[in-house]
Coordinates of C-alpha atoms in Angstrom, one line a residue:
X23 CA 0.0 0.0 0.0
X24 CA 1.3 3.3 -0.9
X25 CA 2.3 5.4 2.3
X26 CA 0.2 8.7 1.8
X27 CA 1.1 12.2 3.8
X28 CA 1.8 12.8 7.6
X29 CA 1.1 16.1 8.8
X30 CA 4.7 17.7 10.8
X31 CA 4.4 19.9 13.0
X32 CA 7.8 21.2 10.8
X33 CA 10.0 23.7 12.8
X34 CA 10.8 27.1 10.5
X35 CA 14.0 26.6 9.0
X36 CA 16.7 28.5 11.4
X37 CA 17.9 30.6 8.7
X38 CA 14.6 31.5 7.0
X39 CA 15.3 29.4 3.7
X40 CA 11.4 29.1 3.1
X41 CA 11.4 26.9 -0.7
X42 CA 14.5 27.4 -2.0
X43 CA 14.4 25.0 -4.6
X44 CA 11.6 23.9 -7.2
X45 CA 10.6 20.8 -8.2
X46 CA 11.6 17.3 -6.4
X47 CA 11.0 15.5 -9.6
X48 CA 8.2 13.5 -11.3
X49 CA 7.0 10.4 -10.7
X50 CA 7.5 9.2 -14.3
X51 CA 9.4 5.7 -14.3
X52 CA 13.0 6.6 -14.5
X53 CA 15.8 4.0 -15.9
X54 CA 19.7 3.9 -15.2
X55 CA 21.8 5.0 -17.8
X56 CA 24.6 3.2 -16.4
X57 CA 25.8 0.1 -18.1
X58 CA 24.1 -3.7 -16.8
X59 CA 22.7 -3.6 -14.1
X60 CA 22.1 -1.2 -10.9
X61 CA 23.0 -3.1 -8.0
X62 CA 26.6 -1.8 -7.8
X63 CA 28.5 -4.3 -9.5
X64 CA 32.4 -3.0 -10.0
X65 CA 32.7 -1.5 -13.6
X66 CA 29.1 -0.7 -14.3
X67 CA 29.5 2.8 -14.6
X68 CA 31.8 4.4 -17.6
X69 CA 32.1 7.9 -16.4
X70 CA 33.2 9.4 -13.2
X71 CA 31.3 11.4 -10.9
X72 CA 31.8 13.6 -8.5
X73 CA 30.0 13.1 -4.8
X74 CA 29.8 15.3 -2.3
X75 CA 28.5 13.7 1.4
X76 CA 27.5 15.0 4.3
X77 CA 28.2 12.4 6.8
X78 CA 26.7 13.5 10.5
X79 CA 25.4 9.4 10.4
X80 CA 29.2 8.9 11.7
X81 CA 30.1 7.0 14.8
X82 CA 32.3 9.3 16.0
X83 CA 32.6 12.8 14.8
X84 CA 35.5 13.4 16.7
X85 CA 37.8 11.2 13.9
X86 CA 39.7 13.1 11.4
X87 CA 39.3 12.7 8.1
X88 CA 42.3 10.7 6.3
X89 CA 44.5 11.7 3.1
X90 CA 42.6 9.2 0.6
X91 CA 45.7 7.1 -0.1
X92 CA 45.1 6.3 3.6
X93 CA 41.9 5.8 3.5
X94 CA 40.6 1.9 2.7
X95 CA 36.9 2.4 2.7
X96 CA 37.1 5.4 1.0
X97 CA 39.2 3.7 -1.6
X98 CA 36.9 0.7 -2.2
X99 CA 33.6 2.9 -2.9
X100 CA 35.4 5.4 -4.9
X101 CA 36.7 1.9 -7.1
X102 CA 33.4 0.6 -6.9
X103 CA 31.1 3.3 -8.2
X104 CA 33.8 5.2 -10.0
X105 CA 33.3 8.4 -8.2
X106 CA 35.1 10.8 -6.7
X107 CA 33.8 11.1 -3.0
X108 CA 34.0 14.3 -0.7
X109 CA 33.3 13.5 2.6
X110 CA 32.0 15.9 4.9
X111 CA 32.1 15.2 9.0
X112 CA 30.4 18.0 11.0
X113 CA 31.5 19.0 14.3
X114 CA 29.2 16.8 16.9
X115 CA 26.4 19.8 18.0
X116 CA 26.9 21.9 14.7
X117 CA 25.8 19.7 12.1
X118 CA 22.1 21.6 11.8
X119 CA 23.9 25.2 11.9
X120 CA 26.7 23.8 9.2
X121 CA 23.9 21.8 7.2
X122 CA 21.7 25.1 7.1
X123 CA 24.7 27.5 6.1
X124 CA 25.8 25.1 3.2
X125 CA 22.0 25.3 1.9
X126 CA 21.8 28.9 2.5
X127 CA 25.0 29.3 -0.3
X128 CA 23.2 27.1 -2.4
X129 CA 26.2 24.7 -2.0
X130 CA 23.6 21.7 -1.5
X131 CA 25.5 17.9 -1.0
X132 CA 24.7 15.3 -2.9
X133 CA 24.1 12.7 -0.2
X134 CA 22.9 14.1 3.6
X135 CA 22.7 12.0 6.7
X136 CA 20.1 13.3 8.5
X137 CA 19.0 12.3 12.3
X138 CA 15.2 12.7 12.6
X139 CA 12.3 12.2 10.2
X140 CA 11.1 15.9 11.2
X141 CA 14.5 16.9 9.4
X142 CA 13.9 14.8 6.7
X143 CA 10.2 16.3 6.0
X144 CA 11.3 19.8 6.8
X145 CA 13.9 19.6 4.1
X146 CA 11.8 18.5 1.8
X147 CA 9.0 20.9 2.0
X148 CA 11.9 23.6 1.7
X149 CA 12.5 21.7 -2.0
X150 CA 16.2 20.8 -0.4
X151 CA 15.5 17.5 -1.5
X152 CA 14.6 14.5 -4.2
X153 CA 11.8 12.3 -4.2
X154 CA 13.1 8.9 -4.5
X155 CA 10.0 7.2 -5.6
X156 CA 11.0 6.6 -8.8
X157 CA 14.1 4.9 -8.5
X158 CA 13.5 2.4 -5.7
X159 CA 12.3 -0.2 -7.7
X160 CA 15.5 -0.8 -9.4
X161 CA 17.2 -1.6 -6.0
X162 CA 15.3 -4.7 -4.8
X163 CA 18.2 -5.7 -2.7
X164 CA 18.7 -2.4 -0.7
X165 CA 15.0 -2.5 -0.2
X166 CA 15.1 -5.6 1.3
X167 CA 17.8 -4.8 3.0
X168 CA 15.5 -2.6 6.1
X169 CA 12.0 -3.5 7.3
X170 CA 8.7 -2.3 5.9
X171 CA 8.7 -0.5 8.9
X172 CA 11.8 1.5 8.3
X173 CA 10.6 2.7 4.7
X174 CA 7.3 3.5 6.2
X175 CA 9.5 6.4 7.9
X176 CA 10.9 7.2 5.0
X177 CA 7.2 8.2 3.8
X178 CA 5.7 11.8 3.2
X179 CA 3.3 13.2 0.9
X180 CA 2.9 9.7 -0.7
X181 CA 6.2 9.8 -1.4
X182 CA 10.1 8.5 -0.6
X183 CA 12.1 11.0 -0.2
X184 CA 14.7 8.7 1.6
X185 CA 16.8 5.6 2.7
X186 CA 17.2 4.4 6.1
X187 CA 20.4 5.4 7.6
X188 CA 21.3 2.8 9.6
X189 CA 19.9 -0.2 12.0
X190 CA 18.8 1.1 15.6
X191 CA 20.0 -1.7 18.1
X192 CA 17.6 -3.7 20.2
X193 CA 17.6 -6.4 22.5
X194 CA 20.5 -5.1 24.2
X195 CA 20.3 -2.1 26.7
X196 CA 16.9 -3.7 28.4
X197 CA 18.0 -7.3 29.1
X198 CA 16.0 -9.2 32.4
X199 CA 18.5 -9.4 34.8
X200 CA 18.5 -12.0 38.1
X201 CA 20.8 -12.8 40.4
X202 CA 21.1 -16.7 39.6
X203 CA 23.3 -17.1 42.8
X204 CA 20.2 -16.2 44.8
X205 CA 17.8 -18.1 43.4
X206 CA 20.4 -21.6 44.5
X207 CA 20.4 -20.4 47.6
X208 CA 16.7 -19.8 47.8
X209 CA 16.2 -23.6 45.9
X210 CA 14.2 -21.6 43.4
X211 CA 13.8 -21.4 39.7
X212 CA 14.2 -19.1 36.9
X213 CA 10.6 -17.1 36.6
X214 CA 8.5 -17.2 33.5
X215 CA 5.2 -15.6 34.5
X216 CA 4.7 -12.4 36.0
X217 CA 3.0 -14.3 38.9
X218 CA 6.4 -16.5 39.2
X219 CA 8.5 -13.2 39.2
X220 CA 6.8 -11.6 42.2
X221 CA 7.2 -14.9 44.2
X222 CA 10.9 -14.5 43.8
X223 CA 11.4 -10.9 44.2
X224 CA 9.0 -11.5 47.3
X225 CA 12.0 -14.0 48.4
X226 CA 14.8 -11.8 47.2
X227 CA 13.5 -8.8 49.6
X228 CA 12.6 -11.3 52.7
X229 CA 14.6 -14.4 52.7
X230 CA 18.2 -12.8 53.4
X231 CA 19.2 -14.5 50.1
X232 CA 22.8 -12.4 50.4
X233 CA 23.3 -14.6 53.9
X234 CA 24.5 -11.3 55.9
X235 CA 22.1 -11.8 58.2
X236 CA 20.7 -8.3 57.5
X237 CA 17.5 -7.2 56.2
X238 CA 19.2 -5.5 53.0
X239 CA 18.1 -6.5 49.8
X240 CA 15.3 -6.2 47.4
X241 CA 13.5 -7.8 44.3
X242 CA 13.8 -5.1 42.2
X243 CA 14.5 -1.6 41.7
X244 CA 13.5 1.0 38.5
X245 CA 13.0 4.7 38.2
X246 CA 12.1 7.4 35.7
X247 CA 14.0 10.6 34.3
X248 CA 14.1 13.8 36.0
X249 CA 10.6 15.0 33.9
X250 CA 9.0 12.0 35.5
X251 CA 8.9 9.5 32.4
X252 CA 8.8 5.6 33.1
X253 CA 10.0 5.3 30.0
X254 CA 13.7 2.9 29.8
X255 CA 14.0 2.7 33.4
X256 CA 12.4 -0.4 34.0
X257 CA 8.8 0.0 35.1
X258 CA 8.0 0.3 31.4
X259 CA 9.6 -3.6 30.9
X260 CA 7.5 -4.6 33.5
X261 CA 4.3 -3.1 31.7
X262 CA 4.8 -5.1 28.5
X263 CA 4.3 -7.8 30.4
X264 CA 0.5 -6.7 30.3
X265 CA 1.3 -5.4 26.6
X266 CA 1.1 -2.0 27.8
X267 CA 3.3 1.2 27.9
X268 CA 4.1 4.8 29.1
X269 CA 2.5 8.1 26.6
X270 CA 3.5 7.6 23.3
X271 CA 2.6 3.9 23.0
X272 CA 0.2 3.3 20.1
X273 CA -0.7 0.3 18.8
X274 CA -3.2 -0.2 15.4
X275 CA -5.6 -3.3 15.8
X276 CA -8.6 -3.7 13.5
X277 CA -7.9 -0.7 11.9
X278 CA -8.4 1.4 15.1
X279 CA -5.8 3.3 17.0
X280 CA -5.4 1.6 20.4
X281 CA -3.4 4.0 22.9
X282 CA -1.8 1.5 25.4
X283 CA -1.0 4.0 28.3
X284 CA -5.0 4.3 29.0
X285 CA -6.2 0.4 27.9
X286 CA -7.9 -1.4 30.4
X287 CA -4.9 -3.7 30.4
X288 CA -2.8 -0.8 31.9
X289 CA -4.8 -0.8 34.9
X290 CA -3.7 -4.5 35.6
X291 CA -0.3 -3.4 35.3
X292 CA -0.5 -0.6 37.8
X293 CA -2.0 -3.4 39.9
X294 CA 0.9 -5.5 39.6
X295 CA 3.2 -2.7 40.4
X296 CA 1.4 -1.7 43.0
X297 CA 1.1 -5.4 45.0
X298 CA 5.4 -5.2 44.3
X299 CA 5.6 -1.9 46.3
X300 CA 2.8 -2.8 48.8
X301 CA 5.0 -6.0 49.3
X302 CA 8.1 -3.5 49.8
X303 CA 10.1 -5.7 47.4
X304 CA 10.9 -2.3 45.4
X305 CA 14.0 -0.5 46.7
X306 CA 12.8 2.8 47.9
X307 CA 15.9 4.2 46.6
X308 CA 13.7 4.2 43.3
X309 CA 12.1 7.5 43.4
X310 CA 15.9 8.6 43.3
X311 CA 16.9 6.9 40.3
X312 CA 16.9 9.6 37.4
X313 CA 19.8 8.3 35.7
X314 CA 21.2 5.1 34.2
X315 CA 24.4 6.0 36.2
X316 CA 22.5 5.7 39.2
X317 CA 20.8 2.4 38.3
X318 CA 24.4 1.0 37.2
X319 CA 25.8 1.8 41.2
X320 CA 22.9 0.3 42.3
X321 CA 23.6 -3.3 40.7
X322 CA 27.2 -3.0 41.4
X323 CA 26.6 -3.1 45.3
X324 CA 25.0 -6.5 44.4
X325 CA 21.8 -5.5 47.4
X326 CA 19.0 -6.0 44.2
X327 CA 18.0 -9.4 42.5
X328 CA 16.5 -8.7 39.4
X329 CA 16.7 -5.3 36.9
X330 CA 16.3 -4.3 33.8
X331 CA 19.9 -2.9 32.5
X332 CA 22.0 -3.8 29.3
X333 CA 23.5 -7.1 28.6
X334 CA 26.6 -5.2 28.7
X335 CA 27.0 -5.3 32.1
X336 CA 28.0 -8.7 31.6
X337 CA 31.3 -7.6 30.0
X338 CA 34.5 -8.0 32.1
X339 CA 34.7 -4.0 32.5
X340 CA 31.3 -4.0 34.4
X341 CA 32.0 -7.1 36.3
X342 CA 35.4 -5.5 37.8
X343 CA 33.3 -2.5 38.7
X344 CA 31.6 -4.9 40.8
X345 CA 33.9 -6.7 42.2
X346 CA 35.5 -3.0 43.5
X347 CA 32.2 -2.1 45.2
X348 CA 30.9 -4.9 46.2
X349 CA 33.7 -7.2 47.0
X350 CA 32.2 -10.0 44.7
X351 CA 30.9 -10.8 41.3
X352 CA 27.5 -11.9 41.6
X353 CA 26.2 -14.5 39.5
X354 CA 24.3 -12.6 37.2
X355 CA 22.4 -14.2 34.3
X356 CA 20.2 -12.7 31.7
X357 CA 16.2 -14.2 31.3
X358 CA 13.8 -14.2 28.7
X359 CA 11.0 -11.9 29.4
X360 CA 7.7 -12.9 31.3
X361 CA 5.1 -14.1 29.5
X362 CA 2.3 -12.7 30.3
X363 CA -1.3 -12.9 30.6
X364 CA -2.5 -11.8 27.4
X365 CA 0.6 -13.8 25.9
X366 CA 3.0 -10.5 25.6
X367 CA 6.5 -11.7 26.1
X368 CA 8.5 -8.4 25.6
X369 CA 12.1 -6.9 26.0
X370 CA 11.0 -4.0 24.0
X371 CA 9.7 -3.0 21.0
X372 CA 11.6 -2.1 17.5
X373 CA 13.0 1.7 17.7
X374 CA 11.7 4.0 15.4
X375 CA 13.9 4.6 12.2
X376 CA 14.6 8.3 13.0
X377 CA 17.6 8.6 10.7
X378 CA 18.1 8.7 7.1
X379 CA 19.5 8.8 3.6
X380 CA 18.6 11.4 1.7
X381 CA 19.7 13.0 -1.5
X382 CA 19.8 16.6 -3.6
X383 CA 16.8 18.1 -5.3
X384 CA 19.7 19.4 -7.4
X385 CA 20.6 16.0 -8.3
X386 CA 20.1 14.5 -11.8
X387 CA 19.0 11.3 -12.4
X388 CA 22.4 9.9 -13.6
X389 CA 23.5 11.2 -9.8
X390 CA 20.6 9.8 -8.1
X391 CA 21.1 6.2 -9.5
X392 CA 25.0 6.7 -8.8
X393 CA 24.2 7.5 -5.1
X394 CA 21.4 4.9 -5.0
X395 CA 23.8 2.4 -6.4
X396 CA 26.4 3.2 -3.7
X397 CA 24.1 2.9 -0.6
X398 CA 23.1 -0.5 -2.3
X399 CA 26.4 -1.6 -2.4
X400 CA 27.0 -0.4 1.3
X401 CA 24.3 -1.7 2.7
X402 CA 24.1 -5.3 0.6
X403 CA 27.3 -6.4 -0.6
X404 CA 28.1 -9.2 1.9
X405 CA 32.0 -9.4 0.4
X406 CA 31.8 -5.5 1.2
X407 CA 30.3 -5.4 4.6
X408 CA 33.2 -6.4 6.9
X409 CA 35.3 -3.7 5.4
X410 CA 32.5 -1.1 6.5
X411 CA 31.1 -2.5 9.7
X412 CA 33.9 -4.0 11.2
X413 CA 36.9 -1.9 9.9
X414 CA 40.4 -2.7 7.8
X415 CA 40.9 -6.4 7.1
X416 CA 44.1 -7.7 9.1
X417 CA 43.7 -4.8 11.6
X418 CA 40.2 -4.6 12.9
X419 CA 38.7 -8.2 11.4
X420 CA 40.2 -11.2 9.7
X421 CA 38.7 -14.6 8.9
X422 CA 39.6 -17.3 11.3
X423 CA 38.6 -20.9 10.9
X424 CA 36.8 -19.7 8.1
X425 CA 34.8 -17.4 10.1
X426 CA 34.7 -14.0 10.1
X427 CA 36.5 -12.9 13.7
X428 CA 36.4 -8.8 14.6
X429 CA 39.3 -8.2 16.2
X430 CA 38.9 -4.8 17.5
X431 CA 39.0 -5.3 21.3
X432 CA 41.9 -7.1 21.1
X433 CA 43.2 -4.3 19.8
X434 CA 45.8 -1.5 22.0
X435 CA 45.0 1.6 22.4
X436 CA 47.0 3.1 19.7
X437 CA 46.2 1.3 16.9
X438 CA 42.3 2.1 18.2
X439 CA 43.3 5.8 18.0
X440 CA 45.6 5.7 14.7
X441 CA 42.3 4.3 12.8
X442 CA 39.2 6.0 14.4
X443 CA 38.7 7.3 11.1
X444 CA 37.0 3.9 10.3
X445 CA 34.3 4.7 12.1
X446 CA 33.0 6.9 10.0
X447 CA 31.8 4.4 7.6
X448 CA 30.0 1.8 10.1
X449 CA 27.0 2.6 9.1
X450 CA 25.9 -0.7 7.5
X451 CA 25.9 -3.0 10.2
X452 CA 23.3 -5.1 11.5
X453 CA 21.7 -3.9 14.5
X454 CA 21.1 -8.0 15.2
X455 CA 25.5 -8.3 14.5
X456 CA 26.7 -9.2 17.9
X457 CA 30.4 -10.0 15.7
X458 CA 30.1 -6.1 15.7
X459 CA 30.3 -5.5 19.4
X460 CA 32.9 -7.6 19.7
X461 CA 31.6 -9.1 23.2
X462 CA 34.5 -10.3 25.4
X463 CA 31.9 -12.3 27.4
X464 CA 30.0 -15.2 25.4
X465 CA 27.2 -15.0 27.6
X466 CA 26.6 -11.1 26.9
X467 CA 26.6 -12.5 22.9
X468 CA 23.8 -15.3 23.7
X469 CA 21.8 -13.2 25.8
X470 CA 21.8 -10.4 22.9
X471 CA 21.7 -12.9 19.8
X472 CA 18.2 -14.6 22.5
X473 CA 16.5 -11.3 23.1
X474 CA 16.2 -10.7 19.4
X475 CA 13.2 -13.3 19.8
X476 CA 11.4 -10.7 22.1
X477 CA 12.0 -7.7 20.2
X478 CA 8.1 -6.3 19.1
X479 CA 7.7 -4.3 16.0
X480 CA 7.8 -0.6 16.0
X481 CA 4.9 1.0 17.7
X482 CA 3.1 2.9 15.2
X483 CA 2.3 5.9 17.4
X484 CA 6.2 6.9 17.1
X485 CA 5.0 7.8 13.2
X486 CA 2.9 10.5 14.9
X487 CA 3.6 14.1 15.4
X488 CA 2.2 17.2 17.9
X489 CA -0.7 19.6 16.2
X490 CA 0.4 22.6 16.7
X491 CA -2.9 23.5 17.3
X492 CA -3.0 21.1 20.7
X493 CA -1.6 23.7 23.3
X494 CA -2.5 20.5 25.8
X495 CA 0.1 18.3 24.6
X496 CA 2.3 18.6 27.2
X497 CA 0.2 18.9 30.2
X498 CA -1.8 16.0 29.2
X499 CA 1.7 13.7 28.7
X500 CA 2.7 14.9 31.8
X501 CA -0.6 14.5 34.2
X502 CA -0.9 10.8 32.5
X503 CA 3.1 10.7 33.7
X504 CA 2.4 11.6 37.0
X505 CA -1.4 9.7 37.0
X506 CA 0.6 6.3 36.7
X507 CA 2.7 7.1 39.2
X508 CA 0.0 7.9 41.5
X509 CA -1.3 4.3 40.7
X510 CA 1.6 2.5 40.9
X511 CA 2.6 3.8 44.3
X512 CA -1.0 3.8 45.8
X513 CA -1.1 7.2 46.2
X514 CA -4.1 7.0 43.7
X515 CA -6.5 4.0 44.4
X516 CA -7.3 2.2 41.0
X517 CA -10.9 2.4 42.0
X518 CA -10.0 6.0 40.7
X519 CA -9.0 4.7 37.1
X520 CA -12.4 5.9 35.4
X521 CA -12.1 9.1 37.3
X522 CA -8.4 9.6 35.8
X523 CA -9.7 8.5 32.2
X524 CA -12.9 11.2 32.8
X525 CA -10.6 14.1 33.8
X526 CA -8.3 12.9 30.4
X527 CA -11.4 13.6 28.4
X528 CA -12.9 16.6 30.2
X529 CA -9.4 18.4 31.1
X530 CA -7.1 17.3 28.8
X531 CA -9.3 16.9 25.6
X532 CA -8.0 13.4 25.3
X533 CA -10.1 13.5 22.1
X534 CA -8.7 16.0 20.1
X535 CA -5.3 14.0 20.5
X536 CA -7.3 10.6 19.4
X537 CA -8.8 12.7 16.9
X538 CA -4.8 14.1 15.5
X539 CA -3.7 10.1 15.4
X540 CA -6.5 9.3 13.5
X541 CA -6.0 11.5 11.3
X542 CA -2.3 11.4 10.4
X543 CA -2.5 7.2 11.0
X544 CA -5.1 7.8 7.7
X545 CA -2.3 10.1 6.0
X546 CA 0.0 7.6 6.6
X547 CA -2.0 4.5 5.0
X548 CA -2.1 2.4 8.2
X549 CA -5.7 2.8 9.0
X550 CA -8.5 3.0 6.2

């Protein structure tokens, strides 16, 4: 189904560039004039061609830019498409102010790395940039290469005016963490159910399962940011158990918006919550806890049994840490998620696809198809994608045992410094590649490669954007915010949960923002 408009709330363009440019092309079929095929196969292009890139996608801006007899990567595209590439690397906090003076002098680049789909939408209304509609189709592989709901982002005005930038990571940085050592101790076993987990963080808080003979430790402990936002800080992890989520979360069934934060099934999960800190098995330190810092000290000193943080903290780095504050290195092993009633078994769901590809309304087609051509060969040359994602062959990677083997960790400091540069081209790897991260631990790669299984699709409601027209938005985000809390601590009975949803609609005008995500969910071509 073709993806039609999304109304932005677009931000005026900080140097007044109003439509600079006309015209973002037809939507006539266009063909390559390059030679065989367009999938980026070495030789296929005759003539070459200069490309300018703006590259603020880079994973580290700080990296200089080598000489190009230096630089590999550079080296193999330039072969490849027979081009002559000019690579751009903003300063990290300067790459809007940079991007908007080089537009302002008309000095346009070919290929722009942008980081949020309001940039993306922006710049197109302003005529900065090409519809890409037309010459998709001749890349079948690169379009295979991201999810349908990646190139649904890529989506405005019926149209795509770009290519995904680069895999987001999940199944990582909210792994189920439990203290295996205690449950031995306690002769108890791993928890599946959400009933099963309360019974052992129940234990955890009341069975001295640290043998200090002190009444010190807890089942669990979360916390929100310093605006009051469950989201990432635990709490939320527990609500997908119920299939449920913080403002923000909505979910399409039967062609109806479904907004998770006020569905009956989120009063359950306040329940849930509620029962944990009525049983005191939540560390009261929680209300404290604005900061994944803070969370991080909190499961070094080894006095809480189960969290969510990332599967990192397996590496030997974290465990050290550990060992220095606590004195030990607990047995800690990641879980799959609850399953819970409604069958919802969670980590988290897919993130949005905020960045992007995008490229020139000054472009001609011969340039388009030659930048088209080069993402498709970043992105989907599997020869190619070591050399990118991983770094220099010999150096960074090499194949062992007739495996592919990154070698970066192993690698000293210097030669991690001498070649930072690489990481300006890392773009195409998987955000499922746990050979990427290069994990010391094998356990912090199987818990990453098993949470994959409980990664959820991308909410749909991240598609949606404020009406400017709303002036509620934000004090009805931040009374539901503060409502949940309310709930969840018991300082608002949940025989007041119709009460809460009344004052939403009365208040708040809850339905003018149903109302907006209808609307722009219709736009979009996800609901008829």
């Amino acid at each position: 189904m073709q993806r039609k408009k999304i109304s932005f709330a677009i931000l005026s363009a900080i140097l007044g560039l109003g439509t600079l440019l006309s015209g973002c092309g037809g939507n006539e079929e266009v063909t390559s004039t390059a030679s065989g095929n367009s999938q980026g196969q070495s030789g296929q292009f005759a003539t070459k061609m200069k490309i300018s890139m703006f590259n603020q996608g880079t994973f580290n801006a700080a990296a200089p830019v080598p000489p190009r007899d230096e630089d590999v990567q550079r080296q193999m595209l330039e072969k490849e498409m027979n081009i002559d590439l000019d690579m751009m690397i903003p300063q990290a906090g300067q790459a809007t102010t940079k991007l908007n003076t080089l537009i302002a002098g008309g000095d346009i680049p070919d290929l722009i790395f942008l980081k949020s789909r309001a940039d993306l939408a922006q710049y197109y209304d302003q005529g900065v940039l090409a519809d890409l509609t037309p010459y998709l189709d001749q890349f079948p592989e690169l379009k295979k290469r991201f999810g349908n709901d990646s190139w649904e982002a890529m989506s405005y005005q019926g149209k795509t005016i770009g290519v995904p930038g680069y895999d987001n990571v999940n199944g990582i940085s909210r792994s189920f963490f439990i203290r295996n050592d205690w449950l031995k101790k306690l002769n108890m076993e791993v928890p599946t159910t959400p009933d099963e987990l309360f019974e052992v963080m129940k234990a955890f808080t009341e069975k001295d399962p640290d043998g200090n003979g002190k009444n010190d430790t807890y089942g669990f402990i979360g916390g929100m940011n310093k605006e009051g936002n469950l989201q990432t800080y635990g709490f939320d992890s527990l609500m997908w158990m119920f299939g449920v989520n913080p403002p923000s979360a909505v979910e399409i069934k039967d062609n109806e918006p479904i907004f998770l934060f006020i569905d009956p099934k989120m009063k359950e999960a306040l329940a849930y919550i509620n029962k944990m800190m009525a049983a005191k098995v939540v560390d009261p330190d929680w209300v404290t806890m604005n900061s994944p810092d803070l969370l991080d000290q909190k499961m070094f000193k080894g006095k809480v049994g189960f969290m969510i943080r990332d599967a990192r903290r397996l590496e030997p780095d974290y465990q050290q840490k550990m060992k220095e504050i606590s004195g030990e290195v607990p047995e800690w092993i990641v879980i799959p998620p609850m399953k819970g009633p409604y069958g919802d078994q969670i980590v988290e769901r897919k993130s949005f696809q905020g960045n992007s590809w995008a490229i020139s309304a000054k472009a001609d087609k011969d340039k388009i198809i030659r930048i088209l051509s080069m993402l498709n060969y970043l992105f989907t040359d599997e020869e190619a994608y070591p050399n990118f994602a991983y770094g220099i062959k010999g150096i960074h990677w090499d194949v062992v045992d007739g495996k592919i083997k990154n070698k970066t960790s192993e690698l000293s400091k210097e030669m991690k410094e001498k070649y930072l540069w690489v990481d300006h081209y890392r773009m195409p790897r998987r955000g499922d590649d746990a050979e990427y991260f290069s994990f010391q631990n094998p356990k912090t790669a199987e818990a990453f490669k098993d949470n994959q299984q409980y990664v959820g699709p991308t909410l749909p409601g991240n598609l949606l954007t404020p009406d400017p027209s709303d002036t509620l938005d934000a004090d009805r985000t931040r009374f539901i915010n503060e409502s949940l809390v309310k709930f969840m601590t018991g300082k608002e009975p949940l025989s007041n949960w119709d009460n809460f949803l009344q004052t939403l609609d009365t208040k708040f005008d809850m339905q003018k923002y149903k109302e907006t995500a209808i609307k722009q969910f219709k736009e979009a071509g996800l609901i008829k």
